[in-house]
Structure formats: C-alpha cells, structure tokens
mmCIF file of N, CA and C in Angstrom:
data_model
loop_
_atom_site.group_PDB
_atom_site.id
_atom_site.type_symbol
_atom_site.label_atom_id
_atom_site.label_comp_id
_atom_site.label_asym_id
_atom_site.label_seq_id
_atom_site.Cartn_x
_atom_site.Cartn_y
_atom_site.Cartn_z
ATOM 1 N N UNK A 39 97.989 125.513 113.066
ATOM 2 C CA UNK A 39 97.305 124.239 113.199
ATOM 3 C C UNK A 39 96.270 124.098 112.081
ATOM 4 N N UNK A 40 96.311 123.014 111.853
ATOM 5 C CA UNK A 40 95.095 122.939 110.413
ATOM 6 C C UNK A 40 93.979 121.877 111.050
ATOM 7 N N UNK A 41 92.884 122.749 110.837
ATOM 8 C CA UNK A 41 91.637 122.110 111.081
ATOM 9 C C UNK A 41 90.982 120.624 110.821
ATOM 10 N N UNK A 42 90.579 120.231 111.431
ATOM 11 C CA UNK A 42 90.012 119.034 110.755
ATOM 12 C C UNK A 42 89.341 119.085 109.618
ATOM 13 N N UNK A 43 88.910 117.919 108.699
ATOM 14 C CA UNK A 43 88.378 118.251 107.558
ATOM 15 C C UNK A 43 86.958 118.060 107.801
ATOM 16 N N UNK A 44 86.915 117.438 109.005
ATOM 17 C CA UNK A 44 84.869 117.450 108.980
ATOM 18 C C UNK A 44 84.846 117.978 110.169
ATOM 19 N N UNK A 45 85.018 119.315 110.889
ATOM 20 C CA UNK A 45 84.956 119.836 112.094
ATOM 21 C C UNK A 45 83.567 119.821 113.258
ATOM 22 N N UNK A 46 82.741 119.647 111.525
ATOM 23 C CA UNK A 46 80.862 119.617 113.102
ATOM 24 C C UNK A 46 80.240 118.241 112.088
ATOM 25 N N UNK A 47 81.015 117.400 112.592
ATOM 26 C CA UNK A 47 80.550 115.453 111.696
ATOM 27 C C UNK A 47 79.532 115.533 112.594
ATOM 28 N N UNK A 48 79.693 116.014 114.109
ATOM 29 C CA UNK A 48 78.681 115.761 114.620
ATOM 30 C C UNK A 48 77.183 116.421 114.470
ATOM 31 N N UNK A 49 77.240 116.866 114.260
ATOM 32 C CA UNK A 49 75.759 118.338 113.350
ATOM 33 C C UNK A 49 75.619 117.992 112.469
ATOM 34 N N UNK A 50 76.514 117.685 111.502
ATOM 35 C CA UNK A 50 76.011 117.804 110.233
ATOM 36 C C UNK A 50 77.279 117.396 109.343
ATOM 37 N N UNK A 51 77.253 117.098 107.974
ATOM 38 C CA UNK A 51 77.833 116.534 106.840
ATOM 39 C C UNK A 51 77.505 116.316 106.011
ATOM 40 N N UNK A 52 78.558 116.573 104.767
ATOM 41 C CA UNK A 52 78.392 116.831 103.557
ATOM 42 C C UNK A 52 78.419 116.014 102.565
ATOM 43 N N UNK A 53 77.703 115.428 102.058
ATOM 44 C CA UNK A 53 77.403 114.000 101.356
ATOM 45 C C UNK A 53 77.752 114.045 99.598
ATOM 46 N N UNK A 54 78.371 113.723 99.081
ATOM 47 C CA UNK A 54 78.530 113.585 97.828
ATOM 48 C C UNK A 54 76.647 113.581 96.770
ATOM 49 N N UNK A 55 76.488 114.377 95.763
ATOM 50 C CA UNK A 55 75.601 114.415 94.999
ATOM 51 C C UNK A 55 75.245 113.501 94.071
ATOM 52 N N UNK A 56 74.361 113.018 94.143
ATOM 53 C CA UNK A 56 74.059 112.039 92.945
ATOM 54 C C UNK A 56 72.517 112.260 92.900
ATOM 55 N N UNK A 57 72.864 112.351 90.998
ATOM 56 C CA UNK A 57 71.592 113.325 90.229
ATOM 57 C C UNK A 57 69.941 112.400 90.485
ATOM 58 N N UNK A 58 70.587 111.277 90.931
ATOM 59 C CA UNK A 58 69.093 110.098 91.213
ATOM 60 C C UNK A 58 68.476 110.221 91.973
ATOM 61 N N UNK A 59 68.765 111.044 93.081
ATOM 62 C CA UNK A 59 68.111 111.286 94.335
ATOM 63 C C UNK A 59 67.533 112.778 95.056
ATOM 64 N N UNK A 60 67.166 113.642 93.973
ATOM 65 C CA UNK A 60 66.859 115.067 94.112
ATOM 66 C C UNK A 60 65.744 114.795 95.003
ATOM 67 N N UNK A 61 64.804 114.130 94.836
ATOM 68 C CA UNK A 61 64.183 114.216 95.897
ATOM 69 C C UNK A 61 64.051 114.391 97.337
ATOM 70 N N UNK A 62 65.310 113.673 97.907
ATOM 71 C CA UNK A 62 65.486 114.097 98.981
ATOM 72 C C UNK A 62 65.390 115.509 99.107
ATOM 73 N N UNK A 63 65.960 116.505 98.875
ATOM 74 C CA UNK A 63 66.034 117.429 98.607
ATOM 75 C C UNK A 63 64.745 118.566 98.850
ATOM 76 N N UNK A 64 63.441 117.874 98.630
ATOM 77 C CA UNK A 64 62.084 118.253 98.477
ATOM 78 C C UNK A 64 61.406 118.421 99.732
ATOM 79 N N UNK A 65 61.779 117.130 100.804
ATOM 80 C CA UNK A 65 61.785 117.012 101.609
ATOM 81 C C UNK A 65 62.319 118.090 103.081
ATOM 82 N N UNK A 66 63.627 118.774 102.408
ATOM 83 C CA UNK A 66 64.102 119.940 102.901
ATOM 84 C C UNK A 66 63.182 121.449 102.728
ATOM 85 N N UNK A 67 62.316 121.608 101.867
ATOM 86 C CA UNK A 67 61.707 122.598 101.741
ATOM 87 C C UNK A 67 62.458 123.501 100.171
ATOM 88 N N UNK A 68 63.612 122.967 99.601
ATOM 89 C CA UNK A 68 64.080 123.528 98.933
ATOM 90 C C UNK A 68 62.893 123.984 97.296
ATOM 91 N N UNK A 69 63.036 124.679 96.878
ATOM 92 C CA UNK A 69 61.911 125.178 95.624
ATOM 93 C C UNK A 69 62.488 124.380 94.638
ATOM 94 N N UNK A 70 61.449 124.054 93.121
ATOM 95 C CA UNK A 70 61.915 123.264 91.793
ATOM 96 C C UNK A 70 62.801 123.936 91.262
ATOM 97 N N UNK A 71 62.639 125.698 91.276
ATOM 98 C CA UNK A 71 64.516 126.433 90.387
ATOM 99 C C UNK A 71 65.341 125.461 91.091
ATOM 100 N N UNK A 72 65.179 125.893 92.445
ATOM 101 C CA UNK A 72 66.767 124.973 92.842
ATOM 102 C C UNK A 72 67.179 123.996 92.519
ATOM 103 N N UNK A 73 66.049 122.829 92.848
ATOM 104 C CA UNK A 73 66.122 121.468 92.325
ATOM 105 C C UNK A 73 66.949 121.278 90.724
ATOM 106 N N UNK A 74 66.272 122.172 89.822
ATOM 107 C CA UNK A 74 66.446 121.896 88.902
ATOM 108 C C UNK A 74 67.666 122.209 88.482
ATOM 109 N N UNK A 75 68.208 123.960 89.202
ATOM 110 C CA UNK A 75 69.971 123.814 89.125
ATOM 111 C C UNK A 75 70.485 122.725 89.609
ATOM 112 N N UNK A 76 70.434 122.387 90.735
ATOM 113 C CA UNK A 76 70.758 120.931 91.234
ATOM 114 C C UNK A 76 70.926 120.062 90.131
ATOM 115 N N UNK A 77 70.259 119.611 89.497
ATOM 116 C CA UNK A 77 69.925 118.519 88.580
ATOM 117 C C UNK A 77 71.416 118.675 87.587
ATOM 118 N N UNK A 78 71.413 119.882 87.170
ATOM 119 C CA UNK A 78 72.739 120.180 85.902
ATOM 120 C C UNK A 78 74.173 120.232 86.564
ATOM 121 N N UNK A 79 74.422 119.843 88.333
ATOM 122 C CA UNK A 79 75.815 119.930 88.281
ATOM 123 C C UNK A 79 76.089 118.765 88.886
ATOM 124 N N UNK A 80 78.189 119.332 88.249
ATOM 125 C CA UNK A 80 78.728 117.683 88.474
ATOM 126 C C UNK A 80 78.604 117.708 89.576
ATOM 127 N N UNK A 81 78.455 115.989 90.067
ATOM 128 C CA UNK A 81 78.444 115.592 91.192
ATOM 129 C C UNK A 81 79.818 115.711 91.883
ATOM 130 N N UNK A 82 80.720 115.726 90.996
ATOM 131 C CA UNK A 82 82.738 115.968 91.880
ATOM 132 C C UNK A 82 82.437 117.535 92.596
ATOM 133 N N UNK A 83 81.947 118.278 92.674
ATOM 134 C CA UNK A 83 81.825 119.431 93.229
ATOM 135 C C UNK A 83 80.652 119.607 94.165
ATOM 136 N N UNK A 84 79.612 118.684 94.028
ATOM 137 C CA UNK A 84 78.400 119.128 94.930
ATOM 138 C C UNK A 84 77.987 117.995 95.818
ATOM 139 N N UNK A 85 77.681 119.111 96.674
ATOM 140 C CA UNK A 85 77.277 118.154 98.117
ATOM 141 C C UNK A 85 76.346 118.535 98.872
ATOM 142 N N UNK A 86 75.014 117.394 99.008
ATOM 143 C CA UNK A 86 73.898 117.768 100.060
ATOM 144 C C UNK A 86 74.656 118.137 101.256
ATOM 145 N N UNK A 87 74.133 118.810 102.050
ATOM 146 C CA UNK A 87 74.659 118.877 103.595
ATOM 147 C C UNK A 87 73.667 118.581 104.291
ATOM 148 N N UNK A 88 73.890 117.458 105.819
ATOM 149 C CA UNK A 88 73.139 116.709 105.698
ATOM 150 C C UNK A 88 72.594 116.428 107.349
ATOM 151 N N UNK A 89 71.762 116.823 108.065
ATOM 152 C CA UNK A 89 71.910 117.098 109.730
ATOM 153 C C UNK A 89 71.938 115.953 110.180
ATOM 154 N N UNK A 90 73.224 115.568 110.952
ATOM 155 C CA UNK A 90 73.292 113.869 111.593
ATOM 156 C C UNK A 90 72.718 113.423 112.065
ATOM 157 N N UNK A 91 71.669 114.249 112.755
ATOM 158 C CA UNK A 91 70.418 113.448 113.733
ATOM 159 C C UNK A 91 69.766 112.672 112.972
ATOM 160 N N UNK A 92 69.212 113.514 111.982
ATOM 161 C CA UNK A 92 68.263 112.801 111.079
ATOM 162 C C UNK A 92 68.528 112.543 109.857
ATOM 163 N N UNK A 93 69.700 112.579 109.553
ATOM 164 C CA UNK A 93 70.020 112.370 107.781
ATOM 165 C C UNK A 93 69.047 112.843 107.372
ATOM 166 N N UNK A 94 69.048 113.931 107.421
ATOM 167 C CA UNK A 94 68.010 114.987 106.274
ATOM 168 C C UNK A 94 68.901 115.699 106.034
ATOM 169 N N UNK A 95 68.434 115.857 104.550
ATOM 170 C CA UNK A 95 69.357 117.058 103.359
ATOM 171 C C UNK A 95 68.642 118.232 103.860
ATOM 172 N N UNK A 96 69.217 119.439 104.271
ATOM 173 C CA UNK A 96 68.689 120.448 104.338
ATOM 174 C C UNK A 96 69.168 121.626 103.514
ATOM 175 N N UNK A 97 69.903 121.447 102.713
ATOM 176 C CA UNK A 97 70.819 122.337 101.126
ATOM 177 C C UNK A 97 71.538 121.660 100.585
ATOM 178 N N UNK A 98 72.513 122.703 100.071
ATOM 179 C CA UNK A 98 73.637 121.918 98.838
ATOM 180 C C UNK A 98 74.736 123.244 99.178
ATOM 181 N N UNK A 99 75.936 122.421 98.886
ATOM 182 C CA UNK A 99 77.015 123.334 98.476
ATOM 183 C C UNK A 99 77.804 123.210 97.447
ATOM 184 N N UNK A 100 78.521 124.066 96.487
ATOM 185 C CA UNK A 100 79.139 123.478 95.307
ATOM 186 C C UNK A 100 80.104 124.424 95.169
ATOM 187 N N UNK A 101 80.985 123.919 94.114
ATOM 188 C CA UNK A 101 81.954 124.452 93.551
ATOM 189 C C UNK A 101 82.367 124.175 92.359
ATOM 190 N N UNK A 102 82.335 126.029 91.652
ATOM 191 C CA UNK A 102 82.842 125.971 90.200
ATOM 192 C C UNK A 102 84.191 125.928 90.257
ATOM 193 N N UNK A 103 84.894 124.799 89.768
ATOM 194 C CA UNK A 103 86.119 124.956 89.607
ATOM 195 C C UNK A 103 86.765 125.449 88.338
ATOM 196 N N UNK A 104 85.690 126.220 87.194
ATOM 197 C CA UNK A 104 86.476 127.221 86.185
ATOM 198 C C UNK A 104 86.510 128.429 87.031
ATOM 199 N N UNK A 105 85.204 128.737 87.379
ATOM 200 C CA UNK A 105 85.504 130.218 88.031
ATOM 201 C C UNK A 105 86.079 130.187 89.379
ATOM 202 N N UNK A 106 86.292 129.049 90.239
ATOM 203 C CA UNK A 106 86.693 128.947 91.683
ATOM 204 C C UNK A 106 85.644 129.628 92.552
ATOM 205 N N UNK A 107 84.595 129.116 91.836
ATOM 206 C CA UNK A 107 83.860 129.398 92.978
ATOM 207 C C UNK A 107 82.777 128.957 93.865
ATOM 208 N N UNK A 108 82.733 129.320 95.385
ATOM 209 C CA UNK A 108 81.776 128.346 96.013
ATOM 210 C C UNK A 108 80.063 129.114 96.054
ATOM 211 N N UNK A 109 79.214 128.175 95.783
ATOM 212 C CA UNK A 109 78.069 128.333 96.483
ATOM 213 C C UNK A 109 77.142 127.578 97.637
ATOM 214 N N UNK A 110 76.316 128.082 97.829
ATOM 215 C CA UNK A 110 75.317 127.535 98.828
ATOM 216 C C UNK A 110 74.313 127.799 98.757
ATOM 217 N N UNK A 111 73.380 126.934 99.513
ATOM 218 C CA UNK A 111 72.009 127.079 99.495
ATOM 219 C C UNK A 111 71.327 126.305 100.685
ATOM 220 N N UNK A 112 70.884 126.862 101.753
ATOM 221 C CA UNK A 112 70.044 126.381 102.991
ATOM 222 C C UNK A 112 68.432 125.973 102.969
ATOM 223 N N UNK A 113 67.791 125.479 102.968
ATOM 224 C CA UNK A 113 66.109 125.349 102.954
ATOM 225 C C UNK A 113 65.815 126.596 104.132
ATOM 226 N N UNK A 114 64.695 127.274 104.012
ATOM 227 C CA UNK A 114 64.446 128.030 104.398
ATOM 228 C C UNK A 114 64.128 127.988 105.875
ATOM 229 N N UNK A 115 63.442 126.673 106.087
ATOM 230 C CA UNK A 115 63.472 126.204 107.798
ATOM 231 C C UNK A 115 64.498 126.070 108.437
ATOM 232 N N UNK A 116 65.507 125.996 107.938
ATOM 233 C CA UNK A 116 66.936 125.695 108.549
ATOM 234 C C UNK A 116 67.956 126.537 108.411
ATOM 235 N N UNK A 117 67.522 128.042 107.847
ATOM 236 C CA UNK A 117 68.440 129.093 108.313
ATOM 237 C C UNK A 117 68.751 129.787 109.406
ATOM 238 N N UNK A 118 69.425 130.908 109.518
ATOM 239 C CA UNK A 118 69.352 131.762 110.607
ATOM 240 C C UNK A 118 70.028 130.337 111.959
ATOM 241 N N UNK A 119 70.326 129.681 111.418
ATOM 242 C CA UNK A 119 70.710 129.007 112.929
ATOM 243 C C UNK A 119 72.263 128.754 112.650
ATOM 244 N N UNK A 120 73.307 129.115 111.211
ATOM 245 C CA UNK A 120 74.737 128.740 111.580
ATOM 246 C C UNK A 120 74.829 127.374 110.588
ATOM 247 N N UNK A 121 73.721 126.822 110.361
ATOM 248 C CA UNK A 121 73.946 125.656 109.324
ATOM 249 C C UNK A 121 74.677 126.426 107.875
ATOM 250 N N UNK A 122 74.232 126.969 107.232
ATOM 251 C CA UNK A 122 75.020 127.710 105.922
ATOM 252 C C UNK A 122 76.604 127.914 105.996
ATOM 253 N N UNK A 123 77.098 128.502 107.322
ATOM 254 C CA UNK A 123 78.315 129.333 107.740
ATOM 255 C C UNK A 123 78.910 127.624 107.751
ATOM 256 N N UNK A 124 78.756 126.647 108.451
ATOM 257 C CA UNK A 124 78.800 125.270 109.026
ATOM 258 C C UNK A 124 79.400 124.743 108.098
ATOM 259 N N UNK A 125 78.072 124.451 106.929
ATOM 260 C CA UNK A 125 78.677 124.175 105.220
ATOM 261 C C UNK A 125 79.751 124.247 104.362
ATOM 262 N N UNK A 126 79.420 125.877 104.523
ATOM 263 C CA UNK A 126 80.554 126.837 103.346
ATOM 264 C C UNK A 126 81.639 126.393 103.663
ATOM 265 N N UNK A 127 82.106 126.319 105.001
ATOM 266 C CA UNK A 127 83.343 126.628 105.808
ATOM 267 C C UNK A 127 84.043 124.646 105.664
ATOM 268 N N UNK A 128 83.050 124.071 105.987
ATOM 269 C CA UNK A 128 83.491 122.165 105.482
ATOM 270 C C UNK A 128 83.881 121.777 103.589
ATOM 271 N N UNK A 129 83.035 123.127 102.985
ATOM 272 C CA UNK A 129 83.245 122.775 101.488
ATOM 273 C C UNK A 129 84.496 123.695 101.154
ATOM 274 N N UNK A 130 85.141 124.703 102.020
ATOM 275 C CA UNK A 130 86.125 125.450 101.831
ATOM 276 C C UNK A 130 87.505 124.804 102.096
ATOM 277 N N UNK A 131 87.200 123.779 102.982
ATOM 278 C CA UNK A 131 87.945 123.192 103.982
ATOM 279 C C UNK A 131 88.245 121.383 102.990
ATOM 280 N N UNK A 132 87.590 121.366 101.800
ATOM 281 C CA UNK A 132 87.534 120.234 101.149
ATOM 282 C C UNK A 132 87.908 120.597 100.153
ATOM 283 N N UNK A 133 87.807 121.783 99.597
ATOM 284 C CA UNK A 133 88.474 122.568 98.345
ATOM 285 C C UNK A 133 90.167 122.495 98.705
ATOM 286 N N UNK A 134 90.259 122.626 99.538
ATOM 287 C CA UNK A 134 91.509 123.553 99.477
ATOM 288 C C UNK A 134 92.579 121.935 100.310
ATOM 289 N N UNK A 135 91.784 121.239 100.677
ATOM 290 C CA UNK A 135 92.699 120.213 100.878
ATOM 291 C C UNK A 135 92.513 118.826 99.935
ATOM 292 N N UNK A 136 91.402 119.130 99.244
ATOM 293 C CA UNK A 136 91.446 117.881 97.721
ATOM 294 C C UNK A 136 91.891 118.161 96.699
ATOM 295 N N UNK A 137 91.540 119.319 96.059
ATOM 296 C CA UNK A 137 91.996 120.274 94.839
ATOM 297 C C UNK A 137 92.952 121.514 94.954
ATOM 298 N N UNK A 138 93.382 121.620 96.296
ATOM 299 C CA UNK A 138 95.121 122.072 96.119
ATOM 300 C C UNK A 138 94.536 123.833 95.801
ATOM 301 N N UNK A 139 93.051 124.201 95.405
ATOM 302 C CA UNK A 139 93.471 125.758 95.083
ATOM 303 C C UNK A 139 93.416 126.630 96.275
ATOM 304 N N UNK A 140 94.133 127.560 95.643
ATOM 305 C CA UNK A 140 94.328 128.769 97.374
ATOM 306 C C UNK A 140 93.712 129.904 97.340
ATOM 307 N N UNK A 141 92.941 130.216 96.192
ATOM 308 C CA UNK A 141 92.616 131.587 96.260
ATOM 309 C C UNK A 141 90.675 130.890 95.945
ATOM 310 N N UNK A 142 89.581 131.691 96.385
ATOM 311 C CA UNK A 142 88.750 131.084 95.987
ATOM 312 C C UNK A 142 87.410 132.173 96.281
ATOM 313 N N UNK A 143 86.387 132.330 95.170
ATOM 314 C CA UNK A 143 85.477 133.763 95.145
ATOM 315 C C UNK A 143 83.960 133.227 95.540
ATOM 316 N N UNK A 144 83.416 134.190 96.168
ATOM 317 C CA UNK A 144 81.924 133.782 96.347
ATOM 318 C C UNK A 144 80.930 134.940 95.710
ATOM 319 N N UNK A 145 79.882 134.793 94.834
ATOM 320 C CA UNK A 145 79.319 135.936 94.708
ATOM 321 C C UNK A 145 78.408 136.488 95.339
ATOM 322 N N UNK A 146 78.014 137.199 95.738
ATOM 323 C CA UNK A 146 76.081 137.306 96.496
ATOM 324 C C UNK A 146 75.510 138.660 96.249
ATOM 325 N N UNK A 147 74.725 138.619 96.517
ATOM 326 C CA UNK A 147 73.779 139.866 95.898
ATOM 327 C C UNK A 147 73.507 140.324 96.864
ATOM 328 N N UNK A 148 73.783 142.171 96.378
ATOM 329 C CA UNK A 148 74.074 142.625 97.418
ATOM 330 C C UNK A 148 73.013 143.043 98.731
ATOM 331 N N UNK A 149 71.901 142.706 98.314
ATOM 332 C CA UNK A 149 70.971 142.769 99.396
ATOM 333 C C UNK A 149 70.949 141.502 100.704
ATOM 334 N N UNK A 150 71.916 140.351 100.010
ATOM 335 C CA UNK A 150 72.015 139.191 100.947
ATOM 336 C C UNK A 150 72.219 139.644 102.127
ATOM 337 N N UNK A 151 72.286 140.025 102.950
ATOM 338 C CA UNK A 151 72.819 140.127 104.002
ATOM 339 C C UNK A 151 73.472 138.754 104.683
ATOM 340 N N UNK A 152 72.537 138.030 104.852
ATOM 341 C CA UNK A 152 72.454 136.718 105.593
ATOM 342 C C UNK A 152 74.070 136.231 104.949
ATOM 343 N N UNK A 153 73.597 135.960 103.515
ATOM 344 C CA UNK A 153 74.777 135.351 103.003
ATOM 345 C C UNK A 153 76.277 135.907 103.551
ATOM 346 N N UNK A 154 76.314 137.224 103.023
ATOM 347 C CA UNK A 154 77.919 137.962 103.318
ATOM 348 C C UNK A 154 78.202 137.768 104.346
ATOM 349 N N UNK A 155 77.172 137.589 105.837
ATOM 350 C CA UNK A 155 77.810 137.406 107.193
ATOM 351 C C UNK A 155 78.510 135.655 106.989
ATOM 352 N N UNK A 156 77.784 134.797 106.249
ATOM 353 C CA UNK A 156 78.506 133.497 105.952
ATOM 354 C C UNK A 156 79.752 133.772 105.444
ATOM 355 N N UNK A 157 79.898 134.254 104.331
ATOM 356 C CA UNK A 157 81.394 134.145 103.761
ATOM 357 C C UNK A 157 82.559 134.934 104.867
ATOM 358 N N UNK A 158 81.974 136.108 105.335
ATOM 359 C CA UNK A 158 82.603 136.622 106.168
ATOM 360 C C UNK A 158 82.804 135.856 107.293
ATOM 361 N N UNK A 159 82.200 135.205 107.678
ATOM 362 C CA UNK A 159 82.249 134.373 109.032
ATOM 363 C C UNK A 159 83.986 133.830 108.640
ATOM 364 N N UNK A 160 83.618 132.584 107.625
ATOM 365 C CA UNK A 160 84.669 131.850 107.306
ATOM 366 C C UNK A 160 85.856 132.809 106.746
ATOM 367 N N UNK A 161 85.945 133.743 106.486
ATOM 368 C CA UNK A 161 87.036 134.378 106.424
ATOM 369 C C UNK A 161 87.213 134.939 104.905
ATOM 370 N N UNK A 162 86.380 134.875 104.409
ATOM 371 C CA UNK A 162 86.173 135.819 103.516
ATOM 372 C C UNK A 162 86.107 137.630 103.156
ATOM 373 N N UNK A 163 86.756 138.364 102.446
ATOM 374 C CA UNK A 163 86.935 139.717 102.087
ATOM 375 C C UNK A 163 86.343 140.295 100.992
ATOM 376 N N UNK A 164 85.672 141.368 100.996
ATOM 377 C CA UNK A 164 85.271 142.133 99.954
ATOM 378 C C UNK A 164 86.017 142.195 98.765
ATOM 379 N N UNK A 165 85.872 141.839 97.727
ATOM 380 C CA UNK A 165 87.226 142.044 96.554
ATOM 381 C C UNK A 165 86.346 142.747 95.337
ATOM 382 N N UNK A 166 85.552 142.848 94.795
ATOM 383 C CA UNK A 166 84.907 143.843 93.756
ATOM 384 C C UNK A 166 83.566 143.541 93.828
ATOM 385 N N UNK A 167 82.652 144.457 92.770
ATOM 386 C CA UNK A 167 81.464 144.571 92.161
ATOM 387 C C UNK A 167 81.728 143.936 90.617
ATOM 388 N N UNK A 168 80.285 143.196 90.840
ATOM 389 C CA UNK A 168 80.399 142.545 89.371
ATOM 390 C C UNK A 168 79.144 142.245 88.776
ATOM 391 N N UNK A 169 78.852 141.961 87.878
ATOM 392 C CA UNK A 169 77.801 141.334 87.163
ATOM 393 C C UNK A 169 77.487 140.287 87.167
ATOM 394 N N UNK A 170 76.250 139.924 87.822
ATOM 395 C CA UNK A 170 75.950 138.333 87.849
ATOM 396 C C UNK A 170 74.665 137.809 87.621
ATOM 397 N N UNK A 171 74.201 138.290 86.911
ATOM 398 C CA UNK A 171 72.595 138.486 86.328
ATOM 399 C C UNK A 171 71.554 139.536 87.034
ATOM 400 N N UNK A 172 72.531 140.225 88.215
ATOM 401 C CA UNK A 172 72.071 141.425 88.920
ATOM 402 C C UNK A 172 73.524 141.735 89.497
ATOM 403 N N UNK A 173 73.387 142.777 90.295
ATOM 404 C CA UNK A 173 74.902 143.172 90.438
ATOM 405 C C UNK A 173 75.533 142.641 91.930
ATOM 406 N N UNK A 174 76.724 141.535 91.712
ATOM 407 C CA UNK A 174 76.821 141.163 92.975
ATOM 408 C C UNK A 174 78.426 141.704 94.287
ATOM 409 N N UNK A 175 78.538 141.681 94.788
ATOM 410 C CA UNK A 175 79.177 141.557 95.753
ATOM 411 C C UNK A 175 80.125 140.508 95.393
ATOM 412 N N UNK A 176 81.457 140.743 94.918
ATOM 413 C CA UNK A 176 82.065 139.290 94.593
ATOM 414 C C UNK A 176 83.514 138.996 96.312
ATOM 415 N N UNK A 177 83.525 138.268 96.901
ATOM 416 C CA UNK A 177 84.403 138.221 97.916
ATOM 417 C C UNK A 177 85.286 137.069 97.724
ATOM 418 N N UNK A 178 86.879 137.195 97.997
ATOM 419 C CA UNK A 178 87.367 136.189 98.125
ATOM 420 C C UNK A 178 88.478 135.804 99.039
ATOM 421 N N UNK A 179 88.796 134.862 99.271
ATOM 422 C CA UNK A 179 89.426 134.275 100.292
ATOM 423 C C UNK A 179 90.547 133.595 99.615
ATOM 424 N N UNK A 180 91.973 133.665 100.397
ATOM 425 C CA UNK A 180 93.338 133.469 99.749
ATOM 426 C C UNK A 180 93.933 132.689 101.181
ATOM 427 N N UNK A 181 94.869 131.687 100.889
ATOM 428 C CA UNK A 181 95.525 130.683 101.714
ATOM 429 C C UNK A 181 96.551 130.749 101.478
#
C-alpha cells in the first residue's frame, strides 16, 4: 500500500520556500547561520514545515538533488516531540513520488543522536563514514 503524500496535513505541512519571507522563520526560534543557509537554496527543493494550528514555520526541509540528499532542521522549541521524524518522512515521501529517485542519503554528525533516531525512524540504514566538514554518519534509504 502506498502512503498518502501528506499523511499528518493535519499537524503539520510542508510549504514551498520563497527567499522573501525568511522572516517567518525568526519567529520559530531558528538562529541567522540558518537563516542565512536558508537564504542560498532553491526554492524546488525546500520547504518550511509548518504546524496547522497556527501556521507557524517551525524548520525547513530540503533536498540536494546532485548529492540526493535530504536535510532538516527543527527550531529548538519544537523538538523532541516527533515534528522532525513528521517532516523528513513527508519530504521523503515527495522526493520519491515527484522526482522519481529511489535511493536517497542523509548525513549527521555523529554525536546527533536526536537526528539518527529521525532517519532511522523513517527507514533509514547506516551506509558509511564520511567527511562533512566534521566526520559524519552518512545513512541511506533505497525503494
């Protein structure tokens, strides 16, 4: 059976990026590094995620489609509760049924903890050690 493509519309959703409106963003608690990565990617890959109650941005999720790969990012008030895992798993779920790819890598560092239980949640596997401006944990997931 194949999942829906917006499985928790009701919690939360993932809104297309547009570079005019970082501010919102501020509002989430997110820091200016972030913002400012924010600022440099395409909008075809990135998406506020967005809690339905209140249409508040509370992160971003994206995807490199040279390297195939996804990231994330939660505001710090709004972790630890399943929003990140929520995300990953709607932007995995939009990858793989807009852009057709099947194999797809996440990196994290290896002290994340938090993070690896996300990728792992959604079904993600250990696949090597790598270099990523510190040494990360690279995992990936195949369809």
């Amino acid at each position: 059976m194949i999942p829906p493509l917006y499985p928790f519309r009701a919690e939360l959703y993932l809104r297309p990026f547009c570079k005019y409106d970082l501010n919102l963003l501020k509002e989430s608690g997110l820091d200016e590094g972030e913002l400012h990565k924010t600022s440099q990617t395409d909008s075809k890959f990135f998406y506020y995620v967005i809690l339905a109650a209140s249409d508040l941005p509370i992160g971003f999720v994206s995807f490199d489609d040279k390297e195939l790969t996804i990231s994330y990012r939660i505001a710090e008030k709004f972790q630890n509760l399943g929003w990140g895992t929520k995300a990953a798993y709607m932007l995995v779920l939009i990858i793989f049924a807009t852009y057709g790819e099947t194999i797809l890598f996440a990196d994290i560092y290896r002290d994340n903890q938090a993070s690896r239980r996300v990728v792992e949640k959604i079904g993600f596997t250990f696949w090597e050690l790598r270099q990523c401006g510190a040494m990360c944990l690279r995992y990936r997931l195949q369809v």
